[in-house]
Amino acid sequence: QVQLVESGGGLVQAGGSLRPSCAHSGMLFSINTMGWYRQAPGKQREMVATITNGWRTNYVDSVKGRFTISRDNAKNTVYLQMNSLKPEDTAVYYCNVVQSSDSYWGRGTQVTVQE
């Protein structure tokens, strides 16, 4: 059974940093892409950052230069280093893993950035 478990969210002041992580288990085949998405109240879920098995990264414009996605295949974990956080970054952050044609989601971790 595939499981994704996020951790590392929290409450931080504007300008601060957080580093959520997502550990996955139960994958039987190679993972194509891992990523982080977020959903703020009243808004649609949006892609924040993705990283392929070839280490190609992609970011939404609003986080470029502030967020960095990375993965540790030995630990089956993907990270999102978030620096210079802004109140508009407040959302539930979800981990996503794509394996073959299947997509898996974690339950999410809350990130709240105060003024």
PDB file of C-alpha atoms in Angstrom:
ATOM      1  CA  GLN A   1       0.000   0.000   0.000  1.00  0.00           C
ATOM      2  CA  VAL A   2       1.394   3.375  -1.029  1.00  0.00           C
ATOM      3  CA  GLN A   3       1.731   5.934   1.736  1.00  0.00           C
ATOM      4  CA  LEU A   4       2.930   9.516   1.736  1.00  0.00           C
ATOM      5  CA  VAL A   5       3.499  11.231   5.053  1.00  0.00           C
ATOM      6  CA  GLU A   6       4.243  14.932   5.209  1.00  0.00           C
ATOM      7  CA  SER A   7       5.813  16.726   8.146  1.00  0.00           C
ATOM      8  CA  GLY A   8       7.569  19.990   8.873  1.00  0.00           C
ATOM      9  CA  GLY A   9       4.808  22.510   8.362  1.00  0.00           C
ATOM     10  CA  GLY A  10       4.016  25.060  11.042  1.00  0.00           C
ATOM     11  CA  LEU A  11       3.606  28.673  12.034  1.00  0.00           C
ATOM     12  CA  VAL A  12       6.330  31.157  11.135  1.00  0.00           C
ATOM     13  CA  GLN A  13       6.802  34.903  10.931  1.00  0.00           C
ATOM     14  CA  ALA A  14       7.134  36.594   7.562  1.00  0.00           C
ATOM     15  CA  GLY A  15      10.696  36.307   6.346  1.00  0.00           C
ATOM     16  CA  GLY A  16      11.221  33.033   8.149  1.00  0.00           C
ATOM     17  CA  SER A  17      11.920  29.541   6.841  1.00  0.00           C
ATOM     18  CA  LEU A  18      10.408  26.087   6.956  1.00  0.00           C
ATOM     19  CA  ARG A  19      11.430  22.771   5.442  1.00  0.00           C
ATOM     20  CA  PRO A  20       8.563  20.340   5.057  1.00  0.00           C
ATOM     21  CA  SER A  21       9.392  16.798   4.066  1.00  0.00           C
ATOM     22  CA  CYS A  22       7.435  13.928   2.578  1.00  0.00           C
ATOM     23  CA  ALA A  23       8.374  10.309   3.100  1.00  0.00           C
ATOM     24  CA  HIS A  24       6.827   7.705   0.834  1.00  0.00           C
ATOM     25  CA  SER A  25       6.580   3.936   1.118  1.00  0.00           C
ATOM     26  CA  GLY A  26       5.016   1.074  -0.764  1.00  0.00           C
ATOM     27  CA  MET A  27       6.184   2.089  -4.222  1.00  0.00           C
ATOM     28  CA  LEU A  28       6.826  -0.957  -6.382  1.00  0.00           C
ATOM     29  CA  PHE A  29       8.227   0.802  -9.438  1.00  0.00           C
ATOM     30  CA  SER A  30      10.449   3.756 -10.164  1.00  0.00           C
ATOM     31  CA  ILE A  31       8.997   7.134  -9.390  1.00  0.00           C
ATOM     32  CA  ASN A  32       8.760   9.597 -12.246  1.00  0.00           C
ATOM     33  CA  THR A  33       8.098  12.903 -10.553  1.00  0.00           C
ATOM     34  CA  MET A  34       7.741  14.156  -7.000  1.00  0.00           C
ATOM     35  CA  GLY A  35       6.269  17.486  -6.124  1.00  0.00           C
ATOM     36  CA  TRP A  36       4.651  19.895  -3.734  1.00  0.00           C
ATOM     37  CA  TYR A  37       1.295  21.546  -4.276  1.00  0.00           C
ATOM     38  CA  ARG A  38      -0.604  23.953  -2.070  1.00  0.00           C
ATOM     39  CA  GLN A  39      -4.160  25.043  -1.500  1.00  0.00           C
ATOM     40  CA  ALA A  40      -5.126  28.229   0.286  1.00  0.00           C
ATOM     41  CA  PRO A  41      -8.663  28.789   1.623  1.00  0.00           C
ATOM     42  CA  GLY A  42     -11.055  29.574  -1.193  1.00  0.00           C
ATOM     43  CA  LYS A  43      -8.473  28.904  -3.882  1.00  0.00           C
ATOM     44  CA  GLN A  44      -7.671  26.041  -6.204  1.00  0.00           C
ATOM     45  CA  ARG A  45      -4.766  23.737  -5.563  1.00  0.00           C
ATOM     46  CA  GLU A  46      -1.670  24.900  -7.409  1.00  0.00           C
ATOM     47  CA  MET A  47       1.673  23.364  -8.234  1.00  0.00           C
ATOM     48  CA  VAL A  48       4.485  24.826  -6.143  1.00  0.00           C
ATOM     49  CA  ALA A  49       7.491  22.754  -7.228  1.00  0.00           C
ATOM     50  CA  THR A  50       8.263  19.465  -8.928  1.00  0.00           C
ATOM     51  CA  ILE A  51      11.383  17.390  -9.443  1.00  0.00           C
ATOM     52  CA  THR A  52      11.781  14.570 -11.938  1.00  0.00           C
ATOM     53  CA  ASN A  53      13.849  11.427 -11.602  1.00  0.00           C
ATOM     54  CA  GLY A  54      16.322  13.219 -13.856  1.00  0.00           C
ATOM     55  CA  TRP A  55      16.570  16.001 -11.243  1.00  0.00           C
ATOM     56  CA  ARG A  56      14.830  18.550 -13.445  1.00  0.00           C
ATOM     57  CA  THR A  57      12.979  21.067 -11.292  1.00  0.00           C
ATOM     58  CA  ASN A  58      10.063  23.344 -11.988  1.00  0.00           C
ATOM     59  CA  TYR A  59       8.602  26.113  -9.814  1.00  0.00           C
ATOM     60  CA  VAL A  60       5.596  28.370  -9.830  1.00  0.00           C
ATOM     61  CA  ASP A  61       6.767  31.923 -10.524  1.00  0.00           C
ATOM     62  CA  SER A  62       5.732  33.229  -7.117  1.00  0.00           C
ATOM     63  CA  VAL A  63       8.267  31.025  -5.267  1.00  0.00           C
ATOM     64  CA  LYS A  64      11.228  31.142  -7.633  1.00  0.00           C
ATOM     65  CA  GLY A  65      14.352  32.204  -5.811  1.00  0.00           C
ATOM     66  CA  ARG A  66      12.786  31.481  -2.413  1.00  0.00           C
ATOM     67  CA  PHE A  67      11.867  27.770  -2.469  1.00  0.00           C
ATOM     68  CA  THR A  68      14.027  24.790  -3.347  1.00  0.00           C
ATOM     69  CA  ILE A  69      12.774  21.262  -3.940  1.00  0.00           C
ATOM     70  CA  SER A  70      15.078  18.299  -3.445  1.00  0.00           C
ATOM     71  CA  ARG A  71      14.806  14.549  -3.115  1.00  0.00           C
ATOM     72  CA  ASP A  72      16.749  11.822  -1.362  1.00  0.00           C
ATOM     73  CA  ASN A  73      16.025   8.563  -3.138  1.00  0.00           C
ATOM     74  CA  ALA A  74      17.863   6.537  -0.504  1.00  0.00           C
ATOM     75  CA  LYS A  75      15.455   7.872   2.125  1.00  0.00           C
ATOM     76  CA  ASN A  76      12.401   7.898  -0.171  1.00  0.00           C
ATOM     77  CA  THR A  77      11.887  11.506   0.800  1.00  0.00           C
ATOM     78  CA  VAL A  78      11.250  14.795  -0.950  1.00  0.00           C
ATOM     79  CA  TYR A  79      11.887  18.147   0.714  1.00  0.00           C
ATOM     80  CA  LEU A  80      10.777  21.715   0.148  1.00  0.00           C
ATOM     81  CA  GLN A  81      13.103  24.335   1.578  1.00  0.00           C
ATOM     82  CA  MET A  82      11.047  27.500   1.939  1.00  0.00           C
ATOM     83  CA  ASN A  83      12.875  30.750   2.669  1.00  0.00           C
ATOM     84  CA  SER A  84      11.743  34.371   2.857  1.00  0.00           C
ATOM     85  CA  LEU A  85       8.206  33.214   3.546  1.00  0.00           C
ATOM     86  CA  LYS A  86       5.350  35.607   2.904  1.00  0.00           C
ATOM     87  CA  PRO A  87       1.795  35.674   4.286  1.00  0.00           C
ATOM     88  CA  GLU A  88       0.537  34.728   0.814  1.00  0.00           C
ATOM     89  CA  ASP A  89       2.428  31.434   1.139  1.00  0.00           C
ATOM     90  CA  THR A  90      -0.076  30.387   3.819  1.00  0.00           C
ATOM     91  CA  ALA A  91      -1.783  27.188   2.659  1.00  0.00           C
ATOM     92  CA  VAL A  92      -2.005  23.464   3.143  1.00  0.00           C
ATOM     93  CA  TYR A  93       0.949  21.917   1.351  1.00  0.00           C
ATOM     94  CA  TYR A  94       0.485  18.528  -0.277  1.00  0.00           C
ATOM     95  CA  CYS A  95       3.086  16.057  -1.417  1.00  0.00           C
ATOM     96  CA  ASN A  96       2.526  14.328  -4.764  1.00  0.00           C
ATOM     97  CA  VAL A  97       4.280  11.348  -6.298  1.00  0.00           C
ATOM     98  CA  VAL A  98       3.768  10.130  -9.843  1.00  0.00           C
ATOM     99  CA  GLN A  99       4.649   6.506 -10.575  1.00  0.00           C
ATOM    100  CA  SER A 100       3.963   5.268 -14.087  1.00  0.00           C
ATOM    101  CA  SER A 101       0.436   6.521 -14.767  1.00  0.00           C
ATOM    102  CA  ASP A 102      -0.591   6.686 -11.117  1.00  0.00           C
ATOM    103  CA  SER A 103      -0.599   9.776  -8.928  1.00  0.00           C
ATOM    104  CA  TYR A 104      -0.524   9.694  -5.147  1.00  0.00           C
ATOM    105  CA  TRP A 105      -1.193  12.421  -2.607  1.00  0.00           C
ATOM    106  CA  GLY A 106      -0.334  12.969   1.013  1.00  0.00           C
ATOM    107  CA  ARG A 107      -2.810  14.358   3.515  1.00  0.00           C
ATOM    108  CA  GLY A 108      -1.139  17.734   3.648  1.00  0.00           C
ATOM    109  CA  THR A 109       0.691  19.868   6.168  1.00  0.00           C
ATOM    110  CA  GLN A 110      -0.402  23.348   7.200  1.00  0.00           C
ATOM    111  CA  VAL A 111       1.957  26.271   6.653  1.00  0.00           C
ATOM    112  CA  THR A 112       0.926  29.577   8.203  1.00  0.00           C
ATOM    113  CA  VAL A 113       2.954  32.738   7.736  1.00  0.00           C
ATOM    114  CA  GLN A 114       2.138  35.678   9.978  1.00  0.00           C
ATOM    115  CA  GLU A 115       2.804  39.334   9.208  1.00  0.00           C
TER     116      GLU A 115
END
